[in-house]
Amino acid sequence: MKYLVITIFAGFALMMGMASAQEYSHQNYFENYEGTKTCLECHQEAAENFFHSQHYQWKGEAPGIVNSRGRKLGKINTFNDFCTSPTGNWIGQVKNSRGDVVSKGCSTCHAGLGKQPAEKMDREQLENIDCLICHASGYRRDLYKQEKGDWEWRPILWKNREGLNSVSKRISAPTRAMCLRCHSASGGGPNYKRGDLEYKLVEAEKSYDVHMASDGRNMQCVSCHAGENHRVKGRGTDLAGTDIPGHSLSCSTSECHGESPHKVKVLNRHTSRVNCTVCHIPSFARTDPTDMVRDWSQTVYNAETDKYSAKITLEKDVKPVFAWYNGRTKAQLPGEPAYRLPDGTVGIMIPQGSRRDPKSKLFAFKLHRGRLPLLTGRNWIIPITVEHFFSNGELDESVRLAARTIYGVNDAKFTWVDTKRYMGIFHGVQPAANSLRCLDCHSPSGRIDWKGLGYAGDPLDNLPGSRSRK
Amino acid sequence: MRAVKLMITVLVLSGMFWVGEASAYQKSGKDLYKANCRVCHGVDSKFGEYSPMTYIQDQWKKFFKVKFALTHQGVVMPESGKPLMETLTPEQIKVIEKYCIDGAADSEHPQTCS
């Protein structure tokens, strides 16, 4: 009897021990977390792979950009129509007149500890990788000044050894929360930039997103996007670089939906020219409004935060626009003449394709409009040194600072141009019952601008025996 | 019918009360922390700088269970001169505890209480 009790007690203790070990995957792998070098002891190769990835380099091969000319491109060496450019805005505390920190730089969302990514891999660069930002639940970091005066990202628990040791052992593949902390916060506010990446996806219901819903398939971002060697699948339609050249992410891969996913034949006929997103994401920004227009020529002061910003027009529950896309994009790159669209606006990221291009399909897009400075005489778009602008609202000086930093041009003269960027909408797939119906497109008041897409009119009108639907 | 109406009214009013109480609860956590904890544990304090994100959730739980009463027994509030343990009710201490745990370093939204 005594042995039985001891055995049961020992078994229970063992189970408790196992439960504790299971709770944190790296519970028994190291004692003290000493920064990235602790991770490198076992994961040197993974770190070397990650060093070359888009998430670290912020650039990559760009076969999807028609004017890349073989260059590696990404947010580090291009610009956008939101916060414009990380050059000159990388790291540091920007304080308002009250002394409150209003910005900490673009590296807030870089998977590094503060140093800019370098071309050459060395020990210092590998130790700059912040493994925990994507892999440790409960890990948070903040900006601190080193003794030498340089800024660095450091765990907020850096003074709490026990706490830091605990969170640094909670290692897993990236969860939705880990990815969305950066990807839904980009552009200056929740869901401002992408429109279809709301923080709500951390805990969403099926009616919001059938794939990621906690009560549905509960898929993580990495369920679709994880590639090998820390490379990520998919570049949307408006990212310049790609982690896996030659690989495009698609719903119709054999293990998912295939090319004929519908029970109804007429719907399957659509899939050769219509991407799934067109019908299955009827709207985006359903919870948090998204930035649809950012006019950098207008300065807006927020008295509550004591911070200056561009004039931003937010919209909620936005219907996507549709355009042809063949997998390639024309990008407005720094130091290249402004690429004018037929309506006179400058195309920042314009999907390529047409009705007559058999590789093209219709895709759903967020159409972001902007207004950016154009360098007189050169016809180049100038980004803005936003870290200067946020605190004092000196717009002209912020533009000139950027012209000097990026183009080496002093006392730049500039005008303002309207811009357009098409951003593929891929997340927030709703249940089939909510998808678009035939008449949402095939009716006089339908969503589709047939003429704009290269048709004489609704092609259904020309089918033999078709009846007027007016 | 009147009984149904009365029941609905009671349910609606109790719901309103519950919502009101919930928001007051959240608000008072920060207020209580600021008024009673931050006064001695602010930036560069000789008693140590603490905010909810100083600790992880497990550490806060352990702290309130094991250490808080022991270490704060003789603490006197600087302005009123009244003992801390007489200033705060057990319920208020619970509210502060919840605020610290909810805003801990490993919570979704770490709080500095600034």
GROMACS .gro file of N, CA, C and O in nm, chain B:
model
  456
  471MET      N    1  -4.833   4.005  -1.840
  471MET     CA    2  -4.760   4.097  -1.929
  471MET      C    3  -4.679   4.200  -1.850
  471MET      O    4  -4.565   4.230  -1.881
  472ARG      N    5  -4.746   4.255  -1.742
  472ARG     CA    6  -4.677   4.355  -1.661
  472ARG      C    7  -4.554   4.294  -1.594
  472ARG      O    8  -4.450   4.359  -1.582
  473ALA      N    9  -4.570   4.168  -1.554
  473ALA     CA   10  -4.459   4.099  -1.488
  473ALA      C   11  -4.341   4.084  -1.584
  473ALA      O   12  -4.224   4.105  -1.546
  474VAL      N   13  -4.371   4.054  -1.711
  474VAL     CA   14  -4.265   4.041  -1.812
  474VAL      C   15  -4.194   4.174  -1.830
  474VAL      O   16  -4.070   4.182  -1.833
  475LYS      N   17  -4.277   4.282  -1.843
  475LYS     CA   18  -4.219   4.416  -1.862
  475LYS      C   19  -4.127   4.452  -1.745
  475LYS      O   20  -4.019   4.506  -1.763
  476LEU      N   21  -4.176   4.421  -1.626
  476LEU     CA   22  -4.098   4.453  -1.506
  476LEU      C   23  -3.965   4.376  -1.508
  476LEU      O   24  -3.859   4.432  -1.479
  477MET      N   25  -3.977   4.250  -1.547
  477MET     CA   26  -3.855   4.168  -1.550
  477MET      C   27  -3.753   4.224  -1.651
  477MET      O   28  -3.634   4.235  -1.623
  478ILE      N   29  -3.806   4.263  -1.769
  478ILE     CA   30  -3.716   4.320  -1.873
  478ILE      C   31  -3.650   4.447  -1.820
  478ILE      O   32  -3.530   4.468  -1.835
  479THR      N   33  -3.733   4.533  -1.754
  479THR     CA   34  -3.679   4.657  -1.699
  479THR      C   35  -3.567   4.629  -1.599
  479THR      O   36  -3.461   4.691  -1.602
  480VAL      N   37  -3.594   4.534  -1.510
  480VAL     CA   38  -3.493   4.500  -1.409
  480VAL      C   39  -3.365   4.449  -1.475
  480VAL      O   40  -3.254   4.489  -1.440
  481LEU      N   41  -3.384   4.363  -1.578
  481LEU     CA   42  -3.265   4.308  -1.647
  481LEU      C   43  -3.185   4.417  -1.716
  481LEU      O   44  -3.062   4.420  -1.707
  482VAL      N   45  -3.257   4.508  -1.784
  482VAL     CA   46  -3.187   4.617  -1.855
  482VAL      C   47  -3.112   4.704  -1.755
  482VAL      O   48  -2.993   4.736  -1.774
  483LEU      N   49  -3.181   4.742  -1.645
  483LEU     CA   50  -3.116   4.828  -1.546
  483LEU      C   51  -2.997   4.759  -1.482
  483LEU      O   52  -2.891   4.819  -1.463
  484SER      N   53  -3.011   4.630  -1.452
  484SER     CA   54  -2.898   4.560  -1.389
  484SER      C   55  -2.783   4.548  -1.488
  484SER      O   56  -2.667   4.556  -1.449
  485GLY      N   57  -2.815   4.531  -1.617
  485GLY     CA   58  -2.711   4.528  -1.720
  485GLY      C   59  -2.636   4.659  -1.725
  485GLY      O   60  -2.513   4.664  -1.729
  486MET      N   61  -2.713   4.770  -1.721
  486MET     CA   62  -2.650   4.903  -1.724
  486MET      C   63  -2.560   4.920  -1.603
  486MET      O   64  -2.449   4.972  -1.612
  487PHE      N   65  -2.610   4.875  -1.488
  487PHE     CA   66  -2.531   4.888  -1.365
  487PHE      C   67  -2.401   4.808  -1.378
  487PHE      O   68  -2.293   4.855  -1.346
  488TRP      N   69  -2.415   4.686  -1.435
  488TRP     CA   70  -2.297   4.600  -1.447
  488TRP      C   71  -2.193   4.663  -1.539
  488TRP      O   72  -2.075   4.666  -1.509
  489VAL      N   73  -2.241   4.720  -1.653
  489VAL     CA   74  -2.149   4.783  -1.747
  489VAL      C   75  -2.080   4.901  -1.681
  489VAL      O   76  -1.960   4.920  -1.688
  490GLY      N   77  -2.162   4.983  -1.610
  490GLY     CA   78  -2.106   5.099  -1.542
  490GLY      C   79  -2.003   5.059  -1.439
  490GLY      O   80  -1.896   5.116  -1.431
  491GLU      N   81  -2.035   4.952  -1.369
  491GLU     CA   82  -1.945   4.906  -1.264
  491GLU      C   83  -1.814   4.855  -1.324
  491GLU      O   84  -1.707   4.882  -1.274
  492ALA      N   85  -1.829   4.785  -1.441
  492ALA     CA   86  -1.709   4.729  -1.505
  492ALA      C   87  -1.614   4.839  -1.546
  492ALA      O   88  -1.493   4.830  -1.522
  493SER      N   89  -1.667   4.950  -1.605
  493SER     CA   90  -1.575   5.054  -1.651
  493SER      C   91  -1.514   5.128  -1.532
  493SER      O   92  -1.398   5.166  -1.536
  494ALA      N   93  -1.595   5.147  -1.429
  494ALA     CA   94  -1.543   5.214  -1.309
  494ALA      C   95  -1.432   5.129  -1.247
  494ALA      O   96  -1.330   5.179  -1.202
  495TYR      N   97  -1.450   4.999  -1.255
  495TYR     CA   98  -1.352   4.905  -1.202
  495TYR      C   99  -1.219   4.921  -1.273
  495TYR      O  100  -1.114   4.935  -1.212
  496GLN      N  101  -1.226   4.925  -1.407
  496GLN     CA  102  -1.103   4.940  -1.485
  496GLN      C  103  -1.035   5.073  -1.456
  496GLN      O  104  -0.916   5.081  -1.439
  497LYS      N  105  -1.115   5.178  -1.449
  497LYS     CA  106  -1.060   5.310  -1.427
  497LYS      C  107  -0.996   5.319  -1.289
  497LYS      O  108  -0.888   5.373  -1.273
  498SER      N  109  -1.064   5.263  -1.192
  498SER     CA  110  -1.016   5.283  -1.056
  498SER      C  111  -0.884   5.209  -1.031
  498SER      O  112  -0.811   5.246  -0.941
  499GLY      N  113  -0.857   5.103  -1.108
  499GLY     CA  114  -0.731   5.032  -1.089
  499GLY      C  115  -0.613   5.126  -1.110
  499GLY      O  116  -0.523   5.135  -1.025
  500LYS      N  117  -0.615   5.199  -1.220
  500LYS     CA  118  -0.506   5.291  -1.249
  500LYS      C  119  -0.504   5.407  -1.147
  500LYS      O  120  -0.398   5.446  -1.097
  501ASP      N  121  -0.624   5.458  -1.120
  501ASP     CA  122  -0.632   5.570  -1.025
  501ASP      C  123  -0.580   5.530  -0.887
  501ASP      O  124  -0.505   5.604  -0.824
  502LEU      N  125  -0.623   5.411  -0.843
  502LEU     CA  126  -0.578   5.365  -0.711
  502LEU      C  127  -0.428   5.343  -0.710
  502LEU      O  128  -0.359   5.375  -0.612
  503TYR      N  129  -0.376   5.288  -0.819
  503TYR     CA  130  -0.232   5.264  -0.826
  503TYR      C  131  -0.157   5.398  -0.818
  503TYR      O  132  -0.060   5.412  -0.742
  504LYS      N  133  -0.207   5.492  -0.899
  504LYS     CA  134  -0.139   5.623  -0.901
  504LYS      C  135  -0.140   5.690  -0.764
  504LYS      O  136  -0.040   5.743  -0.718
  505ALA      N  137  -0.256   5.685  -0.700
  505ALA     CA  138  -0.273   5.757  -0.574
  505ALA      C  139  -0.200   5.689  -0.458
  505ALA      O  140  -0.154   5.756  -0.366
  506ASN      N  141  -0.191   5.557  -0.465
  506ASN     CA  142  -0.141   5.487  -0.346
  506ASN      C  143  -0.007   5.416  -0.365
  506ASN      O  144   0.062   5.391  -0.266
  507CYS      N  145   0.028   5.384  -0.487
  507CYS     CA  146   0.153   5.309  -0.510
  507CYS      C  147   0.260   5.399  -0.571
  507CYS      O  148   0.375   5.400  -0.530
  508ARG      N  149   0.215   5.474  -0.672
  508ARG     CA  150   0.310   5.556  -0.747
  508ARG      C  151   0.375   5.662  -0.657
  508ARG      O  152   0.487   5.706  -0.684
  509VAL      N  153   0.303   5.703  -0.552
  509VAL     CA  154   0.356   5.809  -0.465
  509VAL      C  155   0.490   5.768  -0.402
  509VAL      O  156   0.575   5.852  -0.375
  510CYS      N  157   0.509   5.640  -0.381
  510CYS     CA  158   0.635   5.594  -0.322
  510CYS      C  159   0.723   5.521  -0.423
  510CYS      O  160   0.841   5.497  -0.398
  511HIS      N  161   0.664   5.478  -0.535
  511HIS     CA  162   0.739   5.395  -0.630
  511HIS      C  163   0.748   5.459  -0.768
  511HIS      O  164   0.745   5.390  -0.870
  512GLY      N  165   0.755   5.592  -0.772
  512GLY     CA  166   0.769   5.662  -0.900
  512GLY      C  167   0.910   5.653  -0.954
  512GLY      O  168   0.995   5.580  -0.900
  513VAL      N  169   0.936   5.731  -1.058
  513VAL     CA  170   1.068   5.730  -1.122
  513VAL      C  171   1.175   5.772  -1.021
  513VAL      O  172   1.160   5.869  -0.949
  514ASP      N  173   1.282   5.694  -1.018
  514ASP     CA  174   1.399   5.721  -0.932
  514ASP      C  175   1.366   5.722  -0.782
  514ASP      O  176   1.437   5.785  -0.702
  515SER      N  177   1.259   5.657  -0.746
  515SER     CA  178   1.222   5.654  -0.603
  515SER      C  179   1.324   5.573  -0.523
  515SER      O  180   1.375   5.472  -0.569
  516LYS      N  181   1.348   5.616  -0.398
  516LYS     CA  182   1.441   5.541  -0.314
  516LYS      C  183   1.381   5.408  -0.270
  516LYS      O  184   1.450   5.319  -0.222
  517PHE      N  185   1.249   5.398  -0.285
  517PHE     CA  186   1.183   5.271  -0.250
  517PHE      C  187   1.176   5.177  -0.370
  517PHE      O  188   1.114   5.072  -0.364
  518GLY      N  189   1.236   5.219  -0.480
  518GLY     CA  190   1.232   5.137  -0.602
  518GLY      C  191   1.121   5.183  -0.695
  518GLY      O  192   1.012   5.217  -0.650
  519GLU      N  193   1.154   5.188  -0.823
  519GLU     CA  194   1.055   5.230  -0.923
  519GLU      C  195   0.975   5.108  -0.968
  519GLU      O  196   1.032   5.010  -1.014
  520TYR      N  197   0.847   5.116  -0.950
  520TYR     CA  198   0.762   5.003  -0.991
  520TYR      C  199   0.644   5.056  -1.073
  520TYR      O  200   0.588   5.161  -1.044
  521SER      N  201   0.608   4.979  -1.171
  521SER     CA  202   0.483   5.001  -1.244
  521SER      C  203   0.432   4.863  -1.279
  521SER      O  204   0.503   4.763  -1.260
  522PRO      N  205   0.309   4.850  -1.328
  522PRO     CA  206   0.259   4.715  -1.359
  522PRO      C  207   0.356   4.635  -1.447
  522PRO      O  208   0.370   4.514  -1.431
  523MET      N  209   0.425   4.703  -1.540
  523MET     CA  210   0.510   4.625  -1.630
  523MET      C  211   0.650   4.597  -1.572
  523MET      O  212   0.738   4.548  -1.643
  524THR      N  213   0.668   4.624  -1.444
  524THR     CA  214   0.793   4.586  -1.380
  524THR      C  215   0.802   4.434  -1.366
  524THR      O  216   0.908   4.375  -1.375
  525TYR      N  217   0.686   4.373  -1.343
  525TYR     CA  218   0.680   4.228  -1.320
  525TYR      C  219   0.598   4.159  -1.428
  525TYR      O  220   0.515   4.223  -1.494
  526ILE      N  221   0.616   4.030  -1.438
  526ILE     CA  222   0.525   3.950  -1.521
  526ILE      C  223   0.405   3.907  -1.436
  526ILE      O  224   0.408   3.923  -1.313
  527GLN      N  225   0.306   3.856  -1.499
  527GLN     CA  226   0.180   3.826  -1.427
  527GLN      C  227   0.201   3.730  -1.310
  527GLN      O  228   0.148   3.751  -1.201
  528ASP      N  229   0.279   3.626  -1.332
  528ASP     CA  230   0.303   3.529  -1.225
  528ASP      C  231   0.369   3.595  -1.105
  528ASP      O  232   0.341   3.562  -0.989
  529GLN      N  233   0.461   3.685  -1.133
  529GLN     CA  234   0.530   3.754  -1.023
  529GLN      C  235   0.434   3.843  -0.945
  529GLN      O  236   0.442   3.850  -0.822
  530TRP      N  237   0.342   3.912  -1.014
  530TRP     CA  238   0.245   3.996  -0.942
  530TRP      C  239   0.154   3.910  -0.854
  530TRP      O  240   0.123   3.946  -0.741
  531LYS      N  241   0.112   3.796  -0.910
  531LYS     CA  242   0.023   3.707  -0.833
  531LYS      C  243   0.093   3.663  -0.704
  531LYS      O  244   0.036   3.667  -0.595
  532LYS      N  245   0.219   3.623  -0.722
  532LYS     CA  246   0.296   3.577  -0.606
  532LYS      C  247   0.317   3.693  -0.507
  532LYS      O  248   0.306   3.677  -0.386
  533PHE      N  249   0.345   3.810  -0.563
  533PHE     CA  250   0.372   3.927  -0.479
  533PHE      C  251   0.252   3.959  -0.389
  533PHE      O  252   0.265   3.980  -0.268
  534PHE      N  253   0.133   3.964  -0.450
  534PHE     CA  254   0.016   4.000  -0.370
  534PHE      C  255  -0.024   3.889  -0.273
  534PHE      O  256  -0.081   3.915  -0.169
  535LYS      N  257   0.008   3.765  -0.312
  535LYS     CA  258  -0.028   3.654  -0.225
  535LYS      C  259   0.068   3.642  -0.106
  535LYS      O  260   0.027   3.618   0.007
  536VAL      N  261   0.196   3.665  -0.132
  536VAL     CA  262   0.297   3.636  -0.030
  536VAL      C  263   0.361   3.761   0.031
  536VAL      O  264   0.374   3.771   0.153
  537LYS      N  265   0.396   3.858  -0.054
  537LYS     CA  266   0.484   3.965  -0.005
  537LYS      C  267   0.416   4.097   0.031
  537LYS      O  268   0.464   4.170   0.116
  538PHE      N  269   0.307   4.128  -0.039
  538PHE     CA  270   0.253   4.263  -0.026
  538PHE      C  271   0.223   4.301   0.120
  538PHE      O  272   0.271   4.402   0.170
  539ALA      N  273   0.144   4.217   0.185
  539ALA     CA  274   0.105   4.249   0.324
  539ALA      C  275   0.227   4.257   0.415
  539ALA      O  276   0.239   4.348   0.498
  540LEU      N  277   0.320   4.163   0.395
  540LEU     CA  278   0.440   4.160   0.480
  540LEU      C  279   0.524   4.286   0.463
  540LEU      O  280   0.569   4.346   0.561
  541THR      N  281   0.544   4.326   0.340
  541THR     CA  282   0.636   4.437   0.314
  541THR      C  283   0.571   4.574   0.330
  541THR      O  284   0.640   4.676   0.332
  542HIS      N  285   0.438   4.578   0.335
  542HIS     CA  286   0.372   4.708   0.342
  542HIS      C  287   0.298   4.731   0.476
  542HIS      O  288   0.225   4.830   0.489
  543GLN      N  289   0.324   4.643   0.570
  543GLN     CA  290   0.255   4.652   0.698
  543GLN      C  291   0.278   4.786   0.768
  543GLN      O  292   0.185   4.849   0.814
  544GLY      N  293   0.402   4.831   0.768
  544GLY     CA  294   0.434   4.954   0.841
  544GLY      C  295   0.438   5.078   0.754
  544GLY      O  296   0.479   5.186   0.798
  545VAL      N  297   0.394   5.065   0.629
  545VAL     CA  298   0.405   5.179   0.537
  545VAL      C  299   0.301   5.286   0.570
  545VAL      O  300   0.184   5.257   0.592
  546VAL      N  301   0.350   5.410   0.575
  546VAL     CA  302   0.262   5.524   0.604
  546VAL      C  303   0.253   5.612   0.479
  546VAL      O  304   0.355   5.639   0.415
  547MET      N  305   0.133   5.655   0.445
  547MET     CA  306   0.116   5.738   0.325
  547MET      C  307   0.182   5.874   0.348
  547MET      O  308   0.159   5.938   0.453
  548PRO      N  309   0.264   5.919   0.253
  548PRO     CA  310   0.341   6.042   0.277
  548PRO      C  311   0.256   6.166   0.303
  548PRO      O  312   0.292   6.248   0.387
  549GLU      N  313   0.143   6.179   0.238
  549GLU     CA  314   0.065   6.303   0.256
  549GLU      C  315  -0.026   6.298   0.378
  549GLU      O  316  -0.027   6.390   0.459
  550SER      N  317  -0.099   6.187   0.392
  550SER     CA  318  -0.198   6.181   0.500
  550SER      C  319  -0.137   6.135   0.633
  550SER      O  320  -0.193   6.162   0.740
  551GLY      N  321  -0.024   6.066   0.625
  551GLY     CA  322   0.036   6.012   0.746
  551GLY      C  323  -0.037   5.890   0.800
  551GLY      O  324  -0.006   5.837   0.906
  552LYS      N  325  -0.133   5.845   0.721
  552LYS     CA  326  -0.214   5.731   0.763
  552LYS      C  327  -0.149   5.602   0.713
  552LYS      O  328  -0.093   5.600   0.600
  553PRO      N  329  -0.156   5.492   0.790
  553PRO     CA  330  -0.099   5.366   0.740
  553PRO      C  331  -0.165   5.324   0.608
  553PRO      O  332  -0.287   5.337   0.594
  554LEU      N  333  -0.085   5.273   0.518
  554LEU     CA  334  -0.137   5.230   0.387
  554LEU      C  335  -0.246   5.126   0.404
  554LEU      O  336  -0.349   5.132   0.335
  555MET      N  337  -0.224   5.032   0.497
  555MET     CA  338  -0.319   4.923   0.512
  555MET      C  339  -0.452   4.970   0.570
  555MET      O  340  -0.551   4.899   0.565
  556GLU      N  341  -0.454   5.092   0.625
  556GLU     CA  342  -0.581   5.148   0.670
  556GLU      C  343  -0.640   5.241   0.564
  556GLU      O  344  -0.758   5.275   0.567
  557THR      N  345  -0.554   5.283   0.471
  557THR     CA  346  -0.600   5.370   0.363
  557THR      C  347  -0.677   5.290   0.259
  557THR      O  348  -0.775   5.338   0.203
  558LEU      N  349  -0.628   5.170   0.233
  558LEU     CA  350  -0.689   5.087   0.129
  558LEU      C  351  -0.775   4.978   0.191
  558LEU      O  352  -0.735   4.916   0.290
  559THR      N  353  -0.891   4.957   0.132
  559THR     CA  354  -0.974   4.844   0.176
  559THR      C  355  -0.923   4.718   0.107
  559THR      O  356  -0.855   4.726   0.003
  560PRO      N  357  -0.956   4.601   0.161
  560PRO     CA  358  -0.916   4.477   0.093
  560PRO      C  359  -0.966   4.472  -0.051
  560PRO      O  360  -0.898   4.421  -0.140
  561GLU      N  361  -1.086   4.527  -0.077
  561GLU     CA  362  -1.140   4.529  -0.214
  561GLU      C  363  -1.054   4.616  -0.305
  561GLU      O  364  -1.028   4.582  -0.420
  562GLN      N  365  -1.012   4.731  -0.250
  562GLN     CA  366  -0.927   4.821  -0.331
  562GLN      C  367  -0.792   4.756  -0.362
  562GLN      O  368  -0.738   4.773  -0.471
  563ILE      N  369  -0.741   4.682  -0.266
  563ILE     CA  370  -0.614   4.612  -0.291
  563ILE      C  371  -0.634   4.509  -0.403
  563ILE      O  372  -0.549   4.493  -0.490
  564LYS      N  373  -0.748   4.444  -0.403
  564LYS     CA  374  -0.780   4.348  -0.509
  564LYS      C  375  -0.785   4.418  -0.646
  564LYS      O  376  -0.740   4.364  -0.747
  565VAL      N  377  -0.843   4.537  -0.647
  565VAL     CA  378  -0.852   4.613  -0.773
  565VAL      C  379  -0.711   4.649  -0.823
  565VAL      O  380  -0.680   4.636  -0.941
  566ILE      N  381  -0.626   4.692  -0.729
  566ILE     CA  382  -0.487   4.725  -0.767
  566ILE      C  383  -0.417   4.600  -0.818
  566ILE      O  384  -0.345   4.603  -0.918
  567GLU      N  385  -0.440   4.489  -0.749
  567GLU     CA  386  -0.377   4.363  -0.791
  567GLU      C  387  -0.418   4.328  -0.935
  567GLU      O  388  -0.335   4.294  -1.018
  568LYS      N  389  -0.546   4.342  -0.961
  568LYS     CA  390  -0.595   4.310  -1.097
  568LYS      C  391  -0.533   4.405  -1.200
  568LYS      O  392  -0.494   4.364  -1.310
  569TYR      N  393  -0.523   4.532  -1.163
  569TYR     CA  394  -0.463   4.631  -1.254
  569TYR      C  395  -0.317   4.593  -1.286
  569TYR      O  396  -0.273   4.599  -1.401
  570CYS      N  397  -0.244   4.552  -1.182
  570CYS     CA  398  -0.103   4.514  -1.202
  570CYS      C  399  -0.092   4.390  -1.291
  570CYS      O  400  -0.008   4.384  -1.381
  571ILE      N  401  -0.177   4.292  -1.266
  571ILE     CA  402  -0.171   4.168  -1.345
  571ILE      C  403  -0.212   4.196  -1.490
  571ILE      O  404  -0.145   4.151  -1.583
  572ASP      N  405  -0.318   4.273  -1.506
  572ASP     CA  406  -0.365   4.303  -1.643
  572ASP      C  407  -0.264   4.386  -1.723
  572ASP      O  408  -0.262   4.380  -1.845
  573GLY      N  409  -0.184   4.465  -1.652
  573GLY     CA  410  -0.087   4.550  -1.722
  573GLY      C  411   0.056   4.503  -1.705
  573GLY      O  412   0.151   4.579  -1.727
  574ALA      N  413   0.073   4.376  -1.667
  574ALA     CA  414   0.208   4.323  -1.642
  574ALA      C  415   0.291   4.319  -1.771
  574ALA      O  416   0.238   4.333  -1.881
  575ALA      N  417   0.420   4.299  -1.753
  575ALA     CA  418   0.513   4.303  -1.867
  575ALA      C  419   0.479   4.199  -1.973
  575ALA      O  420   0.506   4.220  -2.091
  576ASP      N  421   0.419   4.089  -1.934
  576ASP     CA  422   0.386   3.986  -2.033
  576ASP      C  423   0.237   3.986  -2.066
  576ASP      O  424   0.186   3.890  -2.122
  577SER      N  425   0.167   4.094  -2.034
  577SER     CA  426   0.027   4.106  -2.073
  577SER      C  427   0.019   4.160  -2.215
  577SER      O  428   0.120   4.199  -2.273
  578GLU      N  429  -0.101   4.165  -2.267
  578GLU     CA  430  -0.116   4.215  -2.405
  578GLU      C  431  -0.084   4.365  -2.412
  578GLU      O  432  -0.033   4.413  -2.512
  579HIS      N  433  -0.116   4.437  -2.305
  579HIS     CA  434  -0.090   4.582  -2.305
  579HIS      C  435  -0.019   4.623  -2.177
  579HIS      O  436  -0.083   4.669  -2.081
  580PRO      N  437   0.113   4.607  -2.171
  580PRO     CA  438   0.187   4.646  -2.050
  580PRO      C  439   0.164   4.794  -2.016
  580PRO      O  440   0.160   4.878  -2.105
  581GLN      N  441   0.147   4.819  -1.887
  581GLN     CA  442   0.116   4.955  -1.842
  581GLN      C  443   0.234   5.015  -1.765
  581GLN      O  444   0.295   4.946  -1.683
  582THR      N  445   0.259   5.143  -1.792
  582THR     CA  446   0.363   5.212  -1.715
  582THR      C  447   0.300   5.292  -1.602
  582THR      O  448   0.370   5.340  -1.514
  583CYS      N  449   0.170   5.311  -1.610
  583CYS     CA  450   0.098   5.393  -1.512
  583CYS      C  451   0.147   5.537  -1.512
  583CYS      O  452   0.148   5.602  -1.409
  584SER      N  453   0.192   5.584  -1.625
  584SER     CA  454   0.238   5.723  -1.630
  584SER      C  455   0.124   5.812  -1.677
  584SER      O  456   0.024   5.763  -1.727
   0.00000   0.00000   0.00000
